[in-house]
Short mmCIF file of C-alpha atoms in Angstrom, two decimals:
data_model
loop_
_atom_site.label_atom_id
_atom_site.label_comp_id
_atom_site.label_asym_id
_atom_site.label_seq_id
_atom_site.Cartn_x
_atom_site.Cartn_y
_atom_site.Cartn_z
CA UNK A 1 30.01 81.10 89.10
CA UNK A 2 31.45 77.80 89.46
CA UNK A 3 34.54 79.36 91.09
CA UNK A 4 35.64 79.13 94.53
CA UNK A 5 35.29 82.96 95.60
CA UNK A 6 34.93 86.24 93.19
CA UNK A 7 37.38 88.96 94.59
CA UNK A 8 35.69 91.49 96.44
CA UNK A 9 36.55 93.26 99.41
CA UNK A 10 34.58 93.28 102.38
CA UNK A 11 32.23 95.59 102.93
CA UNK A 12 29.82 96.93 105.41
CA UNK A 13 26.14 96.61 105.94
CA UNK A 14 25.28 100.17 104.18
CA UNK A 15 21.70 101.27 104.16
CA UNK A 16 21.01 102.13 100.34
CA UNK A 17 18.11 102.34 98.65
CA UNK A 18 19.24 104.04 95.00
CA UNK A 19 22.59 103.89 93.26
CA UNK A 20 25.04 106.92 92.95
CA UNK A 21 23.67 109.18 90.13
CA UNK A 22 26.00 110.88 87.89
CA UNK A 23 25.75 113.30 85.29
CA UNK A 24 26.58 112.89 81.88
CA UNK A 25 26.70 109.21 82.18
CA UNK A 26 24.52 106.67 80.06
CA UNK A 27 21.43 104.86 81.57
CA UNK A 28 22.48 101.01 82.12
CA UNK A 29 19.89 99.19 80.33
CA UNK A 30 18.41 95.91 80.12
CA UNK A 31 15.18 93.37 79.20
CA UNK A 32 13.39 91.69 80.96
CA UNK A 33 13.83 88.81 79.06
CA UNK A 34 17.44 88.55 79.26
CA UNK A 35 16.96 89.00 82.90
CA UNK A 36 15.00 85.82 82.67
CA UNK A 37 17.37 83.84 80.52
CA UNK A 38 20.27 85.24 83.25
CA UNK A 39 18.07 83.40 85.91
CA UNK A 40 18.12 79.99 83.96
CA UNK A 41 22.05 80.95 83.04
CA UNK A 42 22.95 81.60 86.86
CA UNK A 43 21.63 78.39 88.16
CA UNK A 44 23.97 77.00 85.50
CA UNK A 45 27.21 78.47 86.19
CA UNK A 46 26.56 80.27 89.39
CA UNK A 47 24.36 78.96 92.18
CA UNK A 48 26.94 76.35 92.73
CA UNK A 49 28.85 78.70 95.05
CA UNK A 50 27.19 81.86 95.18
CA UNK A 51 23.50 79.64 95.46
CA UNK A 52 20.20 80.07 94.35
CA UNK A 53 19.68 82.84 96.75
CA UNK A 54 22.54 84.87 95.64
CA UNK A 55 23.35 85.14 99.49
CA UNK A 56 26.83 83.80 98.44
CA UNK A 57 28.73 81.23 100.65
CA UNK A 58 32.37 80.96 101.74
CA UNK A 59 34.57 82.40 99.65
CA UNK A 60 32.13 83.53 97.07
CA UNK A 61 30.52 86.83 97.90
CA UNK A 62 26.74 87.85 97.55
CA UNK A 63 25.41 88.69 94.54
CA UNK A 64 22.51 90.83 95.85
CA UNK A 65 21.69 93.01 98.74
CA UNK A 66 22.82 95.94 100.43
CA UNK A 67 26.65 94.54 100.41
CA UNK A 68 26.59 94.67 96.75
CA UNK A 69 24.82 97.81 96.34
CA UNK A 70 27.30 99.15 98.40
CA UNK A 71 30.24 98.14 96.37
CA UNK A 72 28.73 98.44 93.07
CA UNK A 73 25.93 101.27 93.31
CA UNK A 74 27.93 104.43 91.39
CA UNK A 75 30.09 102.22 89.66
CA UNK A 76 30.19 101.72 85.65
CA UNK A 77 28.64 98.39 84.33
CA UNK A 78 31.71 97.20 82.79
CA UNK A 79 33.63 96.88 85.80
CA UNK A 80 30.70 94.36 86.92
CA UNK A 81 30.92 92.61 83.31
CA UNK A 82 34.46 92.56 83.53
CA UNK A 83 34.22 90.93 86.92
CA UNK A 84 31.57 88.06 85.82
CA UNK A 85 33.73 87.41 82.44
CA UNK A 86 36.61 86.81 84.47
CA UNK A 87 34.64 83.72 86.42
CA UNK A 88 34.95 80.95 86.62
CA UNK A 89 38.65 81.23 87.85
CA UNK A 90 40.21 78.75 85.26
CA UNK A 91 37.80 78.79 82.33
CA UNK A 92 37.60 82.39 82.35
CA UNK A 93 35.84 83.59 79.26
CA UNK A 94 34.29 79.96 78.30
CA UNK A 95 30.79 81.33 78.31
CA UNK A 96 28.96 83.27 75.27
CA UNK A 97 29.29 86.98 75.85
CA UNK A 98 25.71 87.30 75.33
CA UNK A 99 25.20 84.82 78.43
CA UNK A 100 27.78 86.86 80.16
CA UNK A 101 25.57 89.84 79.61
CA UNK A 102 22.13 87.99 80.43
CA UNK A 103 23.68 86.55 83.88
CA UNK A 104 24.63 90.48 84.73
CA UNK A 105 21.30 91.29 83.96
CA UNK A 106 19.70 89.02 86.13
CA UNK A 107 21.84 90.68 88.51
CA UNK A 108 20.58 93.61 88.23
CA UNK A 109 17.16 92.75 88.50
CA UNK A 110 17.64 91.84 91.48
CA UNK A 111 19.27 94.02 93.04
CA UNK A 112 16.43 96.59 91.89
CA UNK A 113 17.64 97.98 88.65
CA UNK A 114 15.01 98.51 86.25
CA UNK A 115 14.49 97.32 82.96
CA UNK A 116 14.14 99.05 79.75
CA UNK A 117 13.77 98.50 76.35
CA UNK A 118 17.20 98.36 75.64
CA UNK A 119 19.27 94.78 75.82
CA UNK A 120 22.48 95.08 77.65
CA UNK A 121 25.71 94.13 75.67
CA UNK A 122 28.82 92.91 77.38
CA UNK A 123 30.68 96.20 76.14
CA UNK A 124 27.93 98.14 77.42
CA UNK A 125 29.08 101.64 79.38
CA UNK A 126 27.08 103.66 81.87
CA UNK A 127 26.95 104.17 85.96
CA UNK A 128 24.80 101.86 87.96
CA UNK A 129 22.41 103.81 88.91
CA UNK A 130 18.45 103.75 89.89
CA UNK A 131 18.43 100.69 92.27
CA UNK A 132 14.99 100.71 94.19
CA UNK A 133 16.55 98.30 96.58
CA UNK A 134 17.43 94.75 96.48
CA UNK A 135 14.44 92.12 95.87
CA UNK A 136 13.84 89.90 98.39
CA UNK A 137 14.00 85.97 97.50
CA UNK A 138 11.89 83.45 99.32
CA UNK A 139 12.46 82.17 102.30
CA UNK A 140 11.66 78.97 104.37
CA UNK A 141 10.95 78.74 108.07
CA UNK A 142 13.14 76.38 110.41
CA UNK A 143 10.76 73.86 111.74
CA UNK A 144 11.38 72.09 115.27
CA UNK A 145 9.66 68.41 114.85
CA UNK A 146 8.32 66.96 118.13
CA UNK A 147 7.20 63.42 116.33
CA UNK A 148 7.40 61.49 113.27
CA UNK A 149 7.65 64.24 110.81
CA UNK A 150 6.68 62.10 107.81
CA UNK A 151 4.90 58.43 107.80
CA UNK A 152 7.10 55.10 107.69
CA UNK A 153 7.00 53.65 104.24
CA UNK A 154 5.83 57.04 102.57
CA UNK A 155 6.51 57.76 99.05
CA UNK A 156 8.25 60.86 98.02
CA UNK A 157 8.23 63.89 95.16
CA UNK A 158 9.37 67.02 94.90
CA UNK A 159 8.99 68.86 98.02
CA UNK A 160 9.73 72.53 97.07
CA UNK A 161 11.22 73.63 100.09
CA UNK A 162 9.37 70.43 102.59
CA UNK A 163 10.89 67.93 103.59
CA UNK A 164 11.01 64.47 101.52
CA UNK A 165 13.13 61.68 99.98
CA UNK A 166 12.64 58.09 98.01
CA UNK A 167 13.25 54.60 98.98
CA UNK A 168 13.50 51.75 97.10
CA UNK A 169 13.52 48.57 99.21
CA UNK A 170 14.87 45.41 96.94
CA UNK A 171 15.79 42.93 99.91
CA UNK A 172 15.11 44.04 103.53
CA UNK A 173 17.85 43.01 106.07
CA UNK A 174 16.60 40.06 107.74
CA UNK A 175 17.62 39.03 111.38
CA UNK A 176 18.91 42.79 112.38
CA UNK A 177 19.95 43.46 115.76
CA UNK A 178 19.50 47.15 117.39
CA UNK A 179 22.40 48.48 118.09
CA UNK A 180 22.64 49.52 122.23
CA UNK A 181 24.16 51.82 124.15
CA UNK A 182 26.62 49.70 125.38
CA UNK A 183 27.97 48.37 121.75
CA UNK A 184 28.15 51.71 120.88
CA UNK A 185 31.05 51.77 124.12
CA UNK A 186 31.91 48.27 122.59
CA UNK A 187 31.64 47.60 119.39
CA UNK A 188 31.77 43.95 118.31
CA UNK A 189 35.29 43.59 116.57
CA UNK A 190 33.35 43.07 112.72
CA UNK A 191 31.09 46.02 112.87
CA UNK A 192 31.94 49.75 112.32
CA UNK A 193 29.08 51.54 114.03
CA UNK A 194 30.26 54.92 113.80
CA UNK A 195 32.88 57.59 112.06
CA UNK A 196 36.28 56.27 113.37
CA UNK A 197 34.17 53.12 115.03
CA UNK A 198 34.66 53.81 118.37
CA UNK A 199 32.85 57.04 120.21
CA UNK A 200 36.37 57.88 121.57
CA UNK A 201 37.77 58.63 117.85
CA UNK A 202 40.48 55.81 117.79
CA UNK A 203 39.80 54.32 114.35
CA UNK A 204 41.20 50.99 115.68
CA UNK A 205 40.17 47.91 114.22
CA UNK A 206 41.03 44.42 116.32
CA UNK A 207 40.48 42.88 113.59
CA UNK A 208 43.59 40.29 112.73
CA UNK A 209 42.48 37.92 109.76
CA UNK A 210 44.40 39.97 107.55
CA UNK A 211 48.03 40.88 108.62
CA UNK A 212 51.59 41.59 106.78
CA UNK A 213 52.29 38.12 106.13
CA UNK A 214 48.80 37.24 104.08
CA UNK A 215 47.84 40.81 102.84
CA UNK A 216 49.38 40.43 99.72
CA UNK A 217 46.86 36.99 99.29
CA UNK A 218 44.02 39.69 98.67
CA UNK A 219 41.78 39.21 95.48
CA UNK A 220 39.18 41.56 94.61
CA UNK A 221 35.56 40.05 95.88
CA UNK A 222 33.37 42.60 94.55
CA UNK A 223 33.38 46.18 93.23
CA UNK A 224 30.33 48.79 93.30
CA UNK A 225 30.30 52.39 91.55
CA UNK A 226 29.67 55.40 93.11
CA UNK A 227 27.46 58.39 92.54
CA UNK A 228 29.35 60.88 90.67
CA UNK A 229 30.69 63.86 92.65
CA UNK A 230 32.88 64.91 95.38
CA UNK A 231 32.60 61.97 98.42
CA UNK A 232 34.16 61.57 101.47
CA UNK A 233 32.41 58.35 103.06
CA UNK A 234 32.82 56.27 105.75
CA UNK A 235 30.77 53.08 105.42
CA UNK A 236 28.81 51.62 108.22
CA UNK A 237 28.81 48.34 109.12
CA UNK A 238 26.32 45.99 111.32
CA UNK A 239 25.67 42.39 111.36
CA UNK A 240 27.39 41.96 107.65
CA UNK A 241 25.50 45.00 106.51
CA UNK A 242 26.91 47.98 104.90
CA UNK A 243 25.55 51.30 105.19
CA UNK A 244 27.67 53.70 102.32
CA UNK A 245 26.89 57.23 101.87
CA UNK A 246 27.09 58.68 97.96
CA UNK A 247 27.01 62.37 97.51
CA UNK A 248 23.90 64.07 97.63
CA UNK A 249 22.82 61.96 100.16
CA UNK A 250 22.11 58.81 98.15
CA UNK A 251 22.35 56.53 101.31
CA UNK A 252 22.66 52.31 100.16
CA UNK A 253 22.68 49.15 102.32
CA UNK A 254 24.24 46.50 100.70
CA UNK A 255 25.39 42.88 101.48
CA UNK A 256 28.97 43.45 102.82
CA UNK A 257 29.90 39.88 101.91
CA UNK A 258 28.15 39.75 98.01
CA UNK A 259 27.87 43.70 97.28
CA UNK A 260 24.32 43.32 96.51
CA UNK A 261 22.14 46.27 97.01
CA UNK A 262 19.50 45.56 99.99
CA UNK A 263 17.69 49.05 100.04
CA UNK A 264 18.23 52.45 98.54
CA UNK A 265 17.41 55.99 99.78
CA UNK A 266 17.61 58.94 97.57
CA UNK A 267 17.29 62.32 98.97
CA UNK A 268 14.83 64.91 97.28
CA UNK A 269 15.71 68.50 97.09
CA UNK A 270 13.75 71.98 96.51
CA UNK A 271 13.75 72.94 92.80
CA UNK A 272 16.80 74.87 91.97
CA UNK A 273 18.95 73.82 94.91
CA UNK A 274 22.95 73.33 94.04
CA UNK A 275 24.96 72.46 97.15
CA UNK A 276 28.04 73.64 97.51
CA UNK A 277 29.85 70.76 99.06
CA UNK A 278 27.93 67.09 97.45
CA UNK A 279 29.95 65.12 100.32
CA UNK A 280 28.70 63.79 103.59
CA UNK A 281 31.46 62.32 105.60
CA UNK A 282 29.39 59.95 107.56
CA UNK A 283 25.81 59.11 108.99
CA UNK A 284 24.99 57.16 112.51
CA UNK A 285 22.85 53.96 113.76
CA UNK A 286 21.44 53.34 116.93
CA UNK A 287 18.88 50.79 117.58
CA UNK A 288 16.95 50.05 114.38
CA UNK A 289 17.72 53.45 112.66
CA UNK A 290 20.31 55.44 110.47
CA UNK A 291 20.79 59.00 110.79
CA UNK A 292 21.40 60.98 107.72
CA UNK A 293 22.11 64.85 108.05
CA UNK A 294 21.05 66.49 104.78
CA UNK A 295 22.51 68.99 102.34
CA UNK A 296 19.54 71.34 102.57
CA UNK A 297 20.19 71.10 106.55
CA UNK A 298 17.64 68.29 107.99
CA UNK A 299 18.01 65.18 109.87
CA UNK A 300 16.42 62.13 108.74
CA UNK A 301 16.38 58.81 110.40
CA UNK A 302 15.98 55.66 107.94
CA UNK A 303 14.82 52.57 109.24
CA UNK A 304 17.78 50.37 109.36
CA UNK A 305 16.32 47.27 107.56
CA UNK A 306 13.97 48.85 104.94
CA UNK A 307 15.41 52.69 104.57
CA UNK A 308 12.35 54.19 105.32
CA UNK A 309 11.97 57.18 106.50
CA UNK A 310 11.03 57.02 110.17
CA UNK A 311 11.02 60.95 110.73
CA UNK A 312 12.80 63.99 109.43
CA UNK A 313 13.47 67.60 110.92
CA UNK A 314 14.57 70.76 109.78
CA UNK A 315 17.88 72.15 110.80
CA UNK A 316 18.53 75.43 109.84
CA UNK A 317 17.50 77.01 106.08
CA UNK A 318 19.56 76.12 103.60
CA UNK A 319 18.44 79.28 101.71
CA UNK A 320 21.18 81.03 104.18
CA UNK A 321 23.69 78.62 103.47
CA UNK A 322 23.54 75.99 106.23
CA UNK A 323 24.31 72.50 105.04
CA UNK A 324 25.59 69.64 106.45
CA UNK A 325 29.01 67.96 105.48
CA UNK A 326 30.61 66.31 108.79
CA UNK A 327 28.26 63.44 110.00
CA UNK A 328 26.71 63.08 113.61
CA UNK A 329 27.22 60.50 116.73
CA UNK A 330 24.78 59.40 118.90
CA UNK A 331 25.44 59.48 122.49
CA UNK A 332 22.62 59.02 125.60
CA UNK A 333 19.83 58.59 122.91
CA UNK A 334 20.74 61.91 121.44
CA UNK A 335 21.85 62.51 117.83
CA UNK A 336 24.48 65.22 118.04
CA UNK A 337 25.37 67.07 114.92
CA UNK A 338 27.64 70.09 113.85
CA UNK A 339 26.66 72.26 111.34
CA UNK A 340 28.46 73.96 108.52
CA UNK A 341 27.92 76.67 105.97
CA UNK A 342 28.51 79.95 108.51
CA UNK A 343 30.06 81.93 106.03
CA UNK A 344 27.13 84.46 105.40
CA UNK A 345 25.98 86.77 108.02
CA UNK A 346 22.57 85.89 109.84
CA UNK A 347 21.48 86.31 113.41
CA UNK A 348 21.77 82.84 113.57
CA UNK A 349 25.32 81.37 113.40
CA UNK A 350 27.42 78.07 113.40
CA UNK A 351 26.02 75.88 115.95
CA UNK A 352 25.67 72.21 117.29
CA UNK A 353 22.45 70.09 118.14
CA UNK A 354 21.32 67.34 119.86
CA UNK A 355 18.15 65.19 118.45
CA UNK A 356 16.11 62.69 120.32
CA UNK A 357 16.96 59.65 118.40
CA UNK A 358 12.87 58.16 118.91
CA UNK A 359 11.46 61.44 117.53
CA UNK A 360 13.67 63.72 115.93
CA UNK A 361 13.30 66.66 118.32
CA UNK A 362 15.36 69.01 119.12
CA UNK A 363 16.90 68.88 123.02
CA UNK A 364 19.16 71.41 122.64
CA UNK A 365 21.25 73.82 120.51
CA UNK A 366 24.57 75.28 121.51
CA UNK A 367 25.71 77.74 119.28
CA UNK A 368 30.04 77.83 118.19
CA UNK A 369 29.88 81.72 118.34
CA UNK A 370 30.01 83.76 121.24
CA UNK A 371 26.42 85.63 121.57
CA UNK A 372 26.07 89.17 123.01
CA UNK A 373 26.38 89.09 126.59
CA UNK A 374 27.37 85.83 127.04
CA UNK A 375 31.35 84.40 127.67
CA UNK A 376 33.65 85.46 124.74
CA UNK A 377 31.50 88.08 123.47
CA UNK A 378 34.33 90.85 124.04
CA UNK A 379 36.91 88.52 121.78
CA UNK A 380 35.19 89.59 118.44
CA UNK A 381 36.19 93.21 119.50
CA UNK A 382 33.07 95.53 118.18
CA UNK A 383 31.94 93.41 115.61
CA UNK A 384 27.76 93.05 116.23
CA UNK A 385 26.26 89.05 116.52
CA UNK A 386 24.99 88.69 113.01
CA UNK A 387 28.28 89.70 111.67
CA UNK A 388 29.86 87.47 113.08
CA UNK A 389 31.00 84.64 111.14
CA UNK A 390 32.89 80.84 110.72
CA UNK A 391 33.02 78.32 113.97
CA UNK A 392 31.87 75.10 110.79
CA UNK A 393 31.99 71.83 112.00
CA UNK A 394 33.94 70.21 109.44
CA UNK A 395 34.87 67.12 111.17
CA UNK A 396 32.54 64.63 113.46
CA UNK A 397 33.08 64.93 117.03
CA UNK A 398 33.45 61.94 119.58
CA UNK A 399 31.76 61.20 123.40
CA UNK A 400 33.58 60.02 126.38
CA UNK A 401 31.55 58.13 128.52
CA UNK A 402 33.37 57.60 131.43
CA UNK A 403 33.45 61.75 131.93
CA UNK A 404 30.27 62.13 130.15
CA UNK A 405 31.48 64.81 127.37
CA UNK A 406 30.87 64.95 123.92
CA UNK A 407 34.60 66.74 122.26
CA UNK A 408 33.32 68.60 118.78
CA UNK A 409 35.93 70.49 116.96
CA UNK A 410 35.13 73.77 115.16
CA UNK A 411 36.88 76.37 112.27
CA UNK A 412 38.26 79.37 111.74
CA UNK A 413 36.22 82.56 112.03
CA UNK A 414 34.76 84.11 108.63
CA UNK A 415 35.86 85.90 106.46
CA UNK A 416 39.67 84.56 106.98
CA UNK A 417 41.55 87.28 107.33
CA UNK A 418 40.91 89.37 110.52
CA UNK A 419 41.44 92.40 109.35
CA UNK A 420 38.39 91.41 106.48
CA UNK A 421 36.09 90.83 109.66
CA UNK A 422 36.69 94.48 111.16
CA UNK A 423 38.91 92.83 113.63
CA UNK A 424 42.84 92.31 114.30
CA UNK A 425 44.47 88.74 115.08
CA UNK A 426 44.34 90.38 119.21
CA UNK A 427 40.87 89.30 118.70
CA UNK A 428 40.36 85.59 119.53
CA UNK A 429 36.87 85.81 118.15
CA UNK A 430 35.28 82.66 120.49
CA UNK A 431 34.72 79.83 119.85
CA UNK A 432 36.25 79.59 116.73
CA UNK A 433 39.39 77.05 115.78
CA UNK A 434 38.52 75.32 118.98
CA UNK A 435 37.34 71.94 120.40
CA UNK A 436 34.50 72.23 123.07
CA UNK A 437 33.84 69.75 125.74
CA UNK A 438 29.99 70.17 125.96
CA UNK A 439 27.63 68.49 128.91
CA UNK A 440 25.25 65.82 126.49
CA UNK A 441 22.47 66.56 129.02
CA UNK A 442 22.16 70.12 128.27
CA UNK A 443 24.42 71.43 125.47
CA UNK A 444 26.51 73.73 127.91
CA UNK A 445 29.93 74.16 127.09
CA UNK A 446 31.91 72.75 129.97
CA UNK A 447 35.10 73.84 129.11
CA UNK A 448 37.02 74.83 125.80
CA UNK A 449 40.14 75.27 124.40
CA UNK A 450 40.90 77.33 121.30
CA UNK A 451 43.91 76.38 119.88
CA UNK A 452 45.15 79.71 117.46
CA UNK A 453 43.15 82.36 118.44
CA UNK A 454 42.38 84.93 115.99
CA UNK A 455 43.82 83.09 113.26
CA UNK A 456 44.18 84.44 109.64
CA UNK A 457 45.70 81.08 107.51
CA UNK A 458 42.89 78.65 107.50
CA UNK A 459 44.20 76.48 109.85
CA UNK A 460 41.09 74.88 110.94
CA UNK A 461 39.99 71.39 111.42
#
């Protein structure tokens, strides 16, 4: 549903493979073809939070696998109805009950109920029962480029799962300078070539034309609309250029001085995807590039004058969640980036990763949960690796070059409340509501401190 979370409690992984069968209770029934329309409703009103997968994410709980099997196998249908009537949290009830009904059948398709001849109603009675298991959705692949994933200048469509993207190019940016190593250390005073300008995180601009005496001289100049959504930018800005990030990674170029639009890049997703966050809160540039990290979790690097794609790798598959919402840095000729979208439970957590910024490849990945057998493993008490949750990187992180460390910043474990997780607040659960100085050379963690271990009010970031 479009809600923020469905109230469940948390559950553990149970092996189950049919649904509690009772006697004297009604078969639940449905079609087939209201299992289809629930498909077409779902992506509608649903896959914003719990996404296309049903996998869930954050707050909102999966809609299908052995989680939910284990909650709901046994239990009557119109405690499930009840449940999906009462979403979205504040428009409760704003759907057609016959929708209601089709988006619980859809449900229960795939979580292995069979169909009937029968349509389901939304006062319907009867015991879930009969599950043959939860059906498996498609999945995609991680892929590691080593090159140029995709050719300068190519044109785009829909990539079902690939990688892709469009640019229109109305005026390229003439007389461009690549931006160095050393004016990412030193910025000239009129550009902003990063998140907060400067790789040390000050957000200080020398800049003195404007001060308290003249401020209040200030006419609007120029005024451009954004993409509709939720947006959290930070513009870019080199040589008079500015580089402004729209949500769902519509990335523009345009004349800092006029507002006219120089080039245009609009990111193509898989059919059906829904993001759960739209913002990105900033991209990079270093020499003739700009680095976008991507909803569906890939890294693309636009040329700088035309916003062409120069190359592209996967991340991390979205289909389990990961996205991208924080923005990365470039420091030694490495893209680093923090992913986000650890809420579900994978073998794979939250992690960071460094990118050659010629190629795209990956140099290293250094993951924000402690693994089995490694440092902090004992802080998550008995919990196993791939239930082990949270450690986002919600905010970009900064480089110092003097000691050669890159500081990143990461969340709270998942779910919240440690008592939710299987744990107790005793259990610091590393490296989670933290900042990590990490060695750019190799990814290693150098040193850490968390600052509220084991914390249960959100107090991340």
């Amino acid at each position: 549903m479009k809600a923020r979370y469905i109230a469940c409690s948390t559950i553990a992984t149970i092996s189950l493979t049919a649904a509690l069968v009772l006697e004297g209770t009604a078969q639940v029934t449905y079609t087939a073809e209201q299992a289809t329309a629930g498909s077409v409703a779902y992506e509608q009103h649903c896959a914003e939070c719990h996404l296309q997968t049903l996998v869930g994410s954050f707050e909102a709980p999966e809609l299908a696998g052995q989680n939910f099997l284990g909650y709901w196998g046994g239990r009557p249908v119109e405690e499930l109805m009840e449940m999906v009537i009462s979403m979205p949290p504040g428009e409760e009830g704003s759907l057609a009950q016959a929708v209601y009904a089709n988006i619980v059948a859809y449900l229960l398709e795939r979580n292995g109920f069979p169909s009937g001849p029968a349509e389901l109603v939304a006062d319907a009675t009867g015991i879930l029962e009969g599950s043959t298991g939860p059906q498996e959705a498609p999945t995609t692949t991680p892929t590691r480029s080593t090159g140029p994933a995709t050719p300068t200048g190519a044109a785009f469509g829909g990539r079902g799962g690939a990688s892709g993207g469009g640019t229109s190019t109305f005026h390229e940016v003439t007389d461009f300078r690549p931006v160095t190593d050393e004016e990412l250390v030193n910025p000239d005073p009129g550009d902003w070539l990063m998140y907060r300008r400067t790789l040390d995180s000050q957000g200080y601009s020398p800049l003195d034309q404007i001060n308290r005496e003249n401020v209040t001289d200030l006419r609007l100049a120029w005024a451009w609309a954004m993409e509709e959504g939720a947006n959290q930018p930070t513009p870019l800005v080199r040589g008079g250029v500015m580089y402004l990030t729209h949500p769902m990674n519509t990335i523009q170029a345009l004349d800092a001085a006029t507002g006219e639009l120089l080039w245009e890049y609009r990111r193509t997703f898989p059919e059906g995807y829904r993001a759960f966050f739209s913002q990105l809160r900033s991209i990079a540039i270093y020499e003739d590039k700009i680095f976008v990290p991507t909803k569906d979790a890939w890294l693309v690097a636009l040329d700088a004058r035309t916003g062409e794609v120069v190359w592209e790798t996967q991340i991390a598959d979205y289909q389990q969640g990961y996205t991208n919402v924080a923005g990365p840095i470039v420091a030694r000729g490495k893209v680093i980036n923090g992913i986000n979208g650890c809420g579900r439970f994978f073998e794979e957590s939250c992690f960071i990763t460094a990118h050659d910024a010629a190629t795209g490849e990956e140099l290293w990945r250094t993951f924000t949960i402690a693994r089995p057998g490694e440092f902090g493993d004992d802080t998550w008490g008995d919990i196993p690796f791939e239930l082990r949750g949270g450690g986002d990187a919600w905010i970009t992180g900064s480089y110092d070059p003097d000691l050669d460390l890159i500081y990143w910043g990461t969340a709270q474990a998942k779910p919240w409340v440690p008592a939710s997780r299987g744990m107790t607040t005793a259990d610091a659960a590393l490296y989670t509501n933290s900042t990590l100085a990490i060695d750019p050379e190799d990814g290693r963690i150098v040193w850490y401190r968390q600052h509220v271990p084991g914390e249960a009010l959100d107090l991340d970031e």
